[in-house]
Amino acid sequence: MTTSIPLPLTQFVVKMHSRCDLACDHCYVYEHADRSWSSRPKVIADGIMAKAAERIGEHAAAHRLPAVRVVLHGGEPLLAGPDRLRRAAETLRAALPPGCALDLRIHTNGVLLSRAFCTLFAELDLKVGISLDGDRAANDRHRRFADGRSSHPQVLRAVGLLNEPGYRHLFAGLLCTMDVRNDPVAVYRALAELRPPAVDFLLPHATWEDPPERPAGPGSTPYADWLLTVHRLWEADGRPFAVRTFESVHRTLRGLSSLTESLGLEPSDLAVLETDGTFEQADSLKTAYDGAPATGMNVFAHSIDDLARHPGIAARQSGLAGLSEACRACSVVRSCGGGLYAHRYRRDDGGGSFDHPSVYCGDLMTFINGLAGSGGPAAGPAEPSRPGAEPLLPGALTPSQLDELARGYGGADTVAALGRSQLALTRALLAAAWDASGQGRPEAWALLSALDTEAPAAVDAVLAHPYARAWAARRLAGDLPVGLGPLAALAAAAAVRAGRGDAVPVPVRGGWLHLPTVGRIAVPDGEAVVTGRADGFEVRAGDGSVFTAPDEPLRRIRLAGGWTVALEDTDPLRDSHDHPVADRLPDGELLAWTGALREAWELLGRDLPGYAEGIGAGLTTVTPLRPGPAGRDVSSAARQAYGAVAIARPATAPTLALLLAHEFQHVKLGAVLDLSDVYDRADDTLYLAPWRPDPRPLEGLLQGTYAHLAVTEYWGTRTLAYDGLPGEAAHRARAQFALWRRYTAEAVERLAGSGSLTGTGLRFADGMRATVAPWLALPLPAAAEQAADRVRRERAGV
């Protein structure tokens, strides 16, 4: 992608009121270095709000954003009053282009929250986050009125309102700023008793010039100890609410994206609009020095693309390259990400910079290493200590998770369990492929084994790449004529991620050296030596030439909600699917894919929420295929490439959403079949699937039926959305729904009557039947049923 195209901003904090009714002594707006609040208007003018909405709408349209998040903030935003808040919400929603959803939120201290406000927010679909630091003693340590009175009773009253059945859907969660003098057990229990949907535990803002409190003195890690205590309680309670800090570390340790800008290497996509119409960077920068968040830009003179190109914004989007040398050399950098940008500030010879580790560096390392070794549900059962240990995880799925999958669904935890079992199987297949080679113990294998002990997160991230397992499976099947070069490439990629300085010889054929999860480098044939470094890697070719960056990096797309998916167009083993793969995507096609995936992801969240969560947790890779004949939609999932689907980009985003859901059903079921005997594998009978003219083996019928659960629900939800509406799109949705619900129901009964399903297989048949039953009961117009009958007769050749 060319540098002229900025990374889009998708989150906007809009300051509705610049004053507050509390006097919290840890507030970053009023109590830290920046004093710009004192010269700004108290409330945002309607004209400024209208121009801001116009700018956000332009940006969303230009980048084909499926959704933007706007947080109404302050000061205390409720001081702006209900009329101004209503106008802001309506103005923002009206300015967005068709197909772009508004995720609208307000962050408040809760003191002024009333039933009238909640009724308004329900009308506006505006979610509410509340600041609360724990029990009364913890909250009153900082969050008081100017005269010293407690705010705790008012905040509890506000949370009680949000927990009422009519308003519960508005409750976004609690924000708790840590103070290590507060008892973590008491804080956790007080928050958990309020039944929040989510809690964010925030480190108090600090810099090297204004460091955080450390009661035990320098070198101690009280914030890590506090968080680890809360984490143990959270795990023991079965994770009763979401915690982005904990979940982000668990995700990044598995090679996935972070959910918060304070952790991980994902680019920041946030900007702030002040009450006077000026654009600023993240509010947390107010803790560094006076004027630190300023950009010199305003809503009337500058677009959001202009803002996205600002050096300060770009610095928070540059990943590993934007970190200090010490951070780049750190073993936990891919989870830590250097910590929150503001917490890196330190005065130096140049007057001050953010080119330093976080002032919480020791706490972050202790905390991340603590979670990496916690053995909690996110980490799963203990992994083998080297590639090739015991392949399958006994009890990988709980009975409730198996039932969840049997119905066609699978939430984040369930799909994560599948992923862990697949990672274990990949390790076993790699070991078997190596053992079958009979080539002793070369450097690459020895390094991979050593890294698996010393930098397991680096190895896991590489071995979770879908085509690592594809190589091992194809080699064991005798379908791959090349030698062990791909194994050396896996070891090299893990060494690059670990950044320890290990050198790995890798054979090069065809002029390209491919490093899984990194990309490929144009290198002369022969042998190249790949050396991982703290700031990247070095490739030294046989002719002496040196390369330090991929010519064609693996490109990742960040979607709403923190899901990141790779567009894999460099891996030579991506041809594991049944259709020809596309060549390297040019910039224009990459942009088209980016927009289509963003729109499709938004549609999945709206139309298939029961499937979307699992897709976000388990689908890491989309491999572009070449277009099918005569524009026919083409897609595929490979049994030995868990986490990937291959698709030729269809003409519309709804079709892409349907293909993603359909193919990920195959991915999930394939993982289940690797864990459990679902049917009698000795059954060689061929079965007719209602949607195909040719008979299929039993597994083929099972796979098709399972995939079409998602297809049925997709058309069912679209039928409900079109309820009572005329037009061709509505008629087509009803006809497709009529067709696929009947096809799927028939296929379930054919499976159940085969006599070859095991107890687990019958459990799946019961689950699929239960999922289809409500759709069968939904009444449809006669025209839809007649259209479905015509298609059935045509496919049957009648």
XYZ file of C-alpha atoms in Angstrom, residues 232-701:
470
model
C -6.576 -15.160 39.501
C -9.922 -14.201 40.996
C -11.369 -13.527 37.532
C -10.234 -16.912 36.237
C -11.505 -18.708 39.362
C -14.926 -17.093 38.855
C -15.063 -18.323 35.246
C -14.414 -14.901 33.681
C -17.773 -13.365 34.625
C -17.171 -10.235 32.542
C -14.825 -9.073 29.806
C -11.480 -7.517 30.791
C -9.650 -6.070 27.803
C -6.302 -5.938 29.607
C -6.347 -9.660 30.414
C -7.871 -10.739 27.104
C -5.389 -8.643 25.117
C -2.419 -10.367 26.737
C -3.962 -13.802 26.207
C -4.625 -12.912 22.550
C -1.196 -11.448 21.788
C 0.522 -14.445 23.384
C -1.294 -16.532 20.745
C -0.236 -14.190 17.915
C -3.608 -12.397 17.698
C -4.381 -8.674 17.906
C -4.716 -6.654 21.081
C -8.048 -5.134 22.098
C -6.534 -1.966 23.607
C -3.964 0.603 22.490
C -2.119 0.232 25.810
C -0.881 -3.249 24.816
C 0.305 -4.977 21.644
C 1.648 -3.611 18.381
C -1.644 -2.852 16.637
C -1.801 0.676 15.164
C -3.768 3.249 17.106
C -6.908 4.424 15.304
C -8.168 7.070 17.742
C -8.464 10.858 17.627
C -9.981 13.489 19.918
C -12.157 16.494 19.118
C -12.104 19.271 21.719
C -14.973 21.672 22.455
C -13.328 24.437 20.374
C -13.150 22.229 17.260
C -9.448 21.405 17.475
C -8.226 17.901 16.761
C -5.951 16.328 19.346
C -4.174 13.038 19.853
C -5.089 10.693 22.681
C -6.042 12.397 25.944
C -3.489 10.346 27.858
C -0.744 12.533 26.340
C -1.938 15.380 28.591
C 0.118 13.691 31.320
C 3.420 14.270 29.476
C 3.737 18.047 29.099
C 1.595 21.062 28.368
C 0.469 20.905 24.732
C 1.613 17.302 24.178
C -1.615 16.132 22.464
C -1.888 19.179 20.177
C -1.888 18.668 16.406
C -2.357 22.223 15.144
C -5.397 21.018 13.206
C -9.070 21.853 13.453
C -12.312 20.477 12.129
C -12.921 23.349 9.697
C -9.514 23.476 7.997
C -8.454 19.827 8.052
C -9.881 16.478 7.030
C -9.506 13.349 9.100
C -7.141 12.013 6.421
C -4.975 15.071 7.193
C -5.150 14.179 10.864
C -4.275 10.528 10.178
C -1.057 11.693 8.477
C 0.025 13.798 11.481
C 3.459 12.630 12.741
C 2.131 12.124 16.262
C -0.684 9.887 15.016
C 1.716 8.048 12.705
C 4.107 7.429 15.607
C 1.360 5.476 17.364
C 0.745 3.400 14.227
C 4.300 2.279 13.436
C 4.360 -0.943 15.454
C 7.726 -2.430 16.395
C 9.673 0.135 14.352
C 8.272 2.954 16.508
C 9.588 1.557 19.795
C 12.809 2.262 21.628
C 15.819 0.016 21.101
C 15.327 -1.499 24.557
C 11.708 -2.368 23.756
C 12.528 -3.926 20.391
C 14.981 -6.272 22.152
C 12.482 -7.327 24.826
C 11.049 -10.850 24.953
C 7.480 -9.687 25.648
C 7.358 -6.769 23.212
C 4.646 -8.287 20.997
C 2.294 -8.422 23.967
C 3.475 -5.282 25.727
C 3.874 -3.108 22.629
C 5.958 -0.707 24.693
C 2.974 0.093 26.890
C 0.787 3.158 26.526
C 2.507 5.789 24.406
C 2.089 8.538 27.031
C 3.771 6.426 29.705
C 7.040 6.410 27.718
C 7.707 10.151 28.034
C 11.029 11.248 29.505
C 13.039 14.435 29.375
C 16.377 13.948 27.648
C 19.038 15.984 25.880
C 16.589 16.857 23.118
C 14.116 18.297 25.619
C 11.901 15.245 25.944
C 10.722 12.276 23.891
C 8.652 9.103 23.894
C 11.589 6.975 22.657
C 11.810 5.104 25.952
C 10.282 2.034 27.581
C 7.136 2.547 29.606
C 7.558 3.822 33.139
C 5.632 0.633 33.977
C 8.138 -1.563 32.080
C 8.920 -3.939 34.953
C 5.267 -4.285 35.895
C 4.262 -5.056 32.315
C 6.938 -7.729 31.930
C 6.012 -9.399 35.233
C 2.304 -9.226 34.430
C 2.647 -10.647 30.895
C 4.995 -13.428 31.996
C 2.593 -14.191 34.841
C -0.315 -14.617 32.435
C 1.829 -16.623 30.006
C 2.497 -19.134 32.772
C -0.884 -18.976 34.473
C -2.219 -22.174 32.947
C -5.654 -20.558 32.847
C -8.327 -21.301 30.271
C -6.805 -18.926 27.737
C -3.543 -20.807 27.803
C -5.351 -24.114 27.737
C -3.903 -27.403 28.895
C -0.129 -27.492 29.026
C 1.391 -27.492 25.566
C 4.167 -29.934 24.693
C 7.602 -28.583 25.567
C 8.911 -29.267 22.062
C 7.419 -29.726 18.604
C 6.103 -33.214 18.189
C 5.063 -34.114 21.707
C 1.637 -35.681 22.386
C -0.528 -34.425 19.512
C -4.072 -34.370 20.778
C -5.436 -32.725 23.885
C -7.577 -35.112 25.919
C -10.717 -33.342 27.001
C -9.964 -30.415 24.704
C -13.689 -29.656 24.534
C -16.063 -29.587 27.486
C -19.502 -31.197 27.022
C -21.110 -27.753 26.828
C -18.612 -26.656 24.172
C -19.316 -29.800 22.162
C -23.049 -29.074 22.352
C -22.412 -25.486 21.291
C -20.535 -26.695 18.224
C -23.175 -29.352 17.521
C -25.718 -26.583 17.046
C -23.446 -24.962 14.493
C -22.140 -22.173 16.686
C -19.009 -21.739 18.765
C -18.046 -18.699 20.838
C -14.555 -17.304 21.363
C -13.568 -19.723 24.160
C -14.865 -22.748 22.271
C -13.097 -21.828 19.042
C -9.934 -21.035 21.020
C -10.079 -24.591 22.411
C -10.266 -25.905 18.848
C -7.279 -23.747 17.956
C -5.210 -25.157 20.813
C -5.962 -28.701 19.746
C -5.005 -27.857 16.166
C -1.728 -26.290 17.296
C -0.897 -29.485 19.174
C -1.717 -31.523 16.087
C 0.485 -29.287 13.931
C 3.390 -29.934 16.290
C 2.827 -33.672 16.031
C 2.637 -33.586 12.229
C 5.828 -31.525 11.997
C 7.626 -34.033 14.192
C 6.294 -36.927 12.130
C 7.318 -35.248 8.874
C 10.777 -34.654 10.269
C 11.119 -38.203 11.625
C 10.037 -39.616 8.254
C 12.823 -37.703 6.514
C 15.524 -39.709 8.293
C 17.908 -36.738 8.159
C 19.061 -36.662 11.750
C 18.771 -33.427 13.731
C 19.762 -30.410 11.641
C 20.246 -26.864 12.810
C 16.692 -25.763 11.987
C 15.022 -28.521 13.989
C 17.339 -28.018 16.946
C 16.619 -24.281 16.938
C 12.862 -24.780 16.653
C 12.976 -27.116 19.666
C 15.107 -24.672 21.668
C 12.847 -21.740 20.831
C 9.829 -23.777 21.856
C 11.248 -23.812 25.371
C 12.741 -20.314 25.522
C 10.330 -18.297 23.338
C 7.176 -20.448 23.076
C 4.941 -17.542 22.047
C 7.136 -16.963 18.976
C 6.920 -20.632 17.994
C 3.183 -20.777 18.622
C 2.567 -17.730 16.440
C 4.465 -19.302 13.532
C 3.081 -22.823 13.912
C -0.448 -21.404 14.104
C 0.041 -20.103 10.563
C -2.363 -22.313 8.592
C 0.080 -23.513 5.950
C 2.723 -24.739 8.426
C 0.541 -27.784 9.026
C -0.322 -28.039 5.328
C 3.347 -28.559 4.534
C 3.741 -31.345 7.115
C 0.571 -33.147 6.022
C 1.479 -33.013 2.339
C 5.002 -34.230 2.994
C 3.714 -37.206 5.005
C 1.324 -38.014 2.166
C 4.204 -37.948 -0.310
C 2.607 -35.085 -2.284
C 5.438 -32.589 -1.859
C 8.628 -33.119 -3.825
C 10.638 -30.372 -2.104
C 12.877 -31.171 0.824
C 12.883 -29.743 4.328
C 13.246 -26.125 3.251
C 9.799 -25.166 4.603
C 10.803 -26.501 8.029
C 13.891 -24.279 7.957
C 11.672 -21.352 6.973
C 9.411 -22.030 9.970
C 12.428 -22.048 12.287
C 13.711 -18.839 10.711
C 10.347 -17.112 11.110
C 10.195 -18.165 14.784
C 13.741 -16.859 15.270
C 12.754 -13.534 13.699
C 9.799 -13.266 16.078
C 11.960 -14.182 19.069
C 14.579 -11.574 18.066
C 17.440 -13.428 19.782
C 20.066 -13.214 17.031
C 19.821 -16.870 15.910
C 21.074 -17.567 12.375
C 19.177 -20.125 10.273
C 20.256 -21.416 6.818
C 17.218 -21.652 4.500
C 17.220 -23.160 0.976
C 15.916 -20.799 -1.734
C 14.187 -22.006 -4.894
C 12.395 -19.975 -7.515
C 13.947 -16.674 -6.468
C 11.846 -16.175 -3.338
C 12.584 -16.755 0.336
C 9.293 -17.068 2.223
C 9.084 -16.556 5.981
C 5.684 -17.658 7.337
C 3.788 -14.796 9.070
C 6.353 -12.286 7.718
C 6.245 -12.346 3.911
C 8.732 -13.052 1.162
C 12.021 -11.601 -0.035
C 13.416 -11.782 -3.585
C 16.676 -13.707 -3.062
C 18.963 -15.540 -5.557
C 18.537 -19.310 -5.566
C 20.836 -21.316 -3.336
C 21.029 -20.925 0.405
C 20.344 -17.805 2.461
C 21.044 -17.256 6.136
C 18.252 -15.589 8.101
C 19.242 -13.880 11.360
C 16.606 -12.605 13.757
C 17.406 -9.273 15.368
C 15.712 -7.144 17.990
C 14.632 -4.649 15.315
C 13.690 -7.138 12.585
C 15.907 -9.520 10.609
C 18.774 -9.816 8.163
C 18.907 -12.167 5.164
C 22.354 -12.826 3.714
C 22.229 -14.547 0.316
C 24.828 -16.865 -1.136
C 26.168 -14.114 -3.404
C 26.779 -11.839 -0.399
C 23.783 -9.566 -0.884
C 21.933 -8.545 2.279
C 18.221 -7.892 2.777
C 16.546 -6.438 5.881
C 12.871 -6.211 4.931
C 10.382 -8.312 2.956
C 9.780 -7.197 -0.624
C 6.230 -8.475 -0.245
C 5.197 -8.421 3.437
C 2.225 -10.356 4.696
C -0.523 -7.756 4.869
C -3.015 -7.689 7.694
C -6.334 -5.880 7.871
C -7.659 -4.634 11.185
C -11.432 -4.756 11.409
C -13.979 -3.378 13.848
C -13.755 -4.807 17.353
C -10.033 -5.557 17.128
C -10.192 -8.555 14.772
C -7.160 -8.716 12.498
C -7.085 -10.987 9.461
C -4.147 -11.642 7.132
C -4.553 -11.557 3.358
C -2.182 -14.370 2.442
C -0.821 -13.909 -1.084
C 2.839 -14.880 -0.556
C 2.971 -18.372 0.975
C 3.914 -20.971 -1.668
C 1.874 -23.604 0.211
C -1.344 -21.601 0.084
C -2.288 -23.727 -2.942
C -3.614 -26.311 -0.450
C -7.147 -25.376 -1.489
C -9.133 -26.851 -4.389
C -8.914 -23.771 -6.601
C -6.091 -21.731 -8.166
C -4.794 -18.989 -5.867
C -4.415 -15.371 -6.880
C -1.018 -13.777 -7.398
C 0.240 -10.906 -5.248
C -2.557 -8.360 -4.914
C -1.821 -4.937 -6.400
C -2.647 -1.886 -4.281
C -6.025 -1.319 -5.923
C -7.157 -4.881 -5.337
C -5.812 -4.770 -1.783
C -7.966 -1.719 -1.104
C -10.969 -3.467 -2.631
C -10.403 -6.488 -0.370
C -9.957 -4.223 2.649
C -13.237 -2.437 2.063
C -15.092 -5.652 1.264
C -13.821 -7.385 4.409
C -14.756 -4.436 6.590
C -18.278 -4.393 5.176
C -18.596 -8.187 5.390
C -17.460 -8.210 9.022
C -20.062 -5.610 9.906
C -22.738 -7.705 8.168
C -21.655 -10.857 10.005
C -21.958 -9.089 13.333
C -25.433 -7.905 12.418
C -26.873 -10.921 10.579
C -24.927 -13.855 12.085
C -23.849 -12.833 15.598
C -23.877 -16.447 16.782
C -21.247 -17.276 14.166
C -19.306 -13.993 14.084
C -17.741 -14.391 17.525
C -16.166 -17.713 16.581
C -14.999 -16.366 13.231
C -13.288 -13.471 14.990
C -11.572 -15.886 17.389
C -10.442 -18.504 14.885
C -10.229 -17.155 11.350
C -6.748 -15.663 11.004
C -6.179 -15.848 7.258
C -8.059 -15.201 4.034
C -6.289 -16.472 0.917
C -7.447 -14.753 -2.292
C -8.327 -17.115 -5.147
C -8.530 -16.438 -8.846
C -12.044 -15.652 -10.082
C -14.218 -18.637 -10.961
C -15.535 -19.352 -14.444
C -18.146 -16.905 -15.715
C -17.990 -14.947 -12.491
C -19.096 -17.929 -10.366
C -18.408 -17.429 -6.659
C -15.513 -19.641 -5.556
C -14.457 -20.463 -2.003
C -12.752 -23.288 -0.143
C -11.486 -24.494 3.233
C -8.571 -26.928 3.445
C -8.707 -29.615 6.133
C -4.973 -29.263 6.840
C -4.953 -25.449 6.996
C -6.806 -24.601 10.192
C -7.581 -20.900 10.527
C -7.666 -20.144 6.786
C -10.353 -19.860 4.155
C -9.744 -19.192 0.478
C -12.106 -16.982 -1.521
C -12.228 -15.260 -4.885
C -13.442 -11.771 -3.993
C -17.128 -11.692 -4.899
C -18.984 -8.752 -6.369
C -20.728 -7.768 -3.130
C -19.912 -7.616 0.576
C -23.031 -9.626 1.583
C -21.832 -12.497 -0.590
C -18.387 -12.277 1.002
C -19.985 -12.426 4.462
C -21.923 -15.526 3.456
C -18.807 -17.219 2.035
C -16.760 -16.451 5.153
C -19.421 -17.968 7.408
C -19.959 -20.987 5.140
C -16.257 -21.843 4.857
C -15.470 -21.301 8.539
C -18.103 -23.914 9.340
C -15.922 -26.388 7.421
C -12.875 -25.187 9.395
C -14.601 -25.770 12.751
C -16.016 -29.156 11.832
C -12.663 -30.314 10.480
C -11.110 -29.521 13.855
C -13.871 -31.452 15.637
C -13.306 -34.454 13.359
C -9.622 -34.396 14.318
C -10.629 -34.685 17.979
C -13.613 -37.034 17.927
C -15.021 -39.995 16.034
C -18.281 -38.578 14.700
C -19.087 -41.350 12.217
C -18.009 -44.868 11.301
C -15.018 -44.361 9.006
C -15.522 -47.838 7.578
C -18.804 -46.729 5.982
C -18.064 -46.445 2.244
C -21.696 -45.787 1.217
C -22.332 -42.730 -0.953
C -25.150 -40.408 0.108
C -27.107 -37.883 -1.898
C -26.992 -34.351 -0.570
C -30.224 -32.477 -1.387
C -28.287 -29.633 -3.037
C -26.003 -31.789 -5.269
C -26.683 -34.208 -8.112
C -23.707 -36.457 -7.275
C -23.626 -38.783 -4.239
C -21.050 -38.037 -1.564
C -19.236 -39.961 1.200
C -20.778 -39.556 4.615
C -18.195 -36.976 5.693
C -19.033 -34.896 2.622
C -22.724 -34.906 3.545
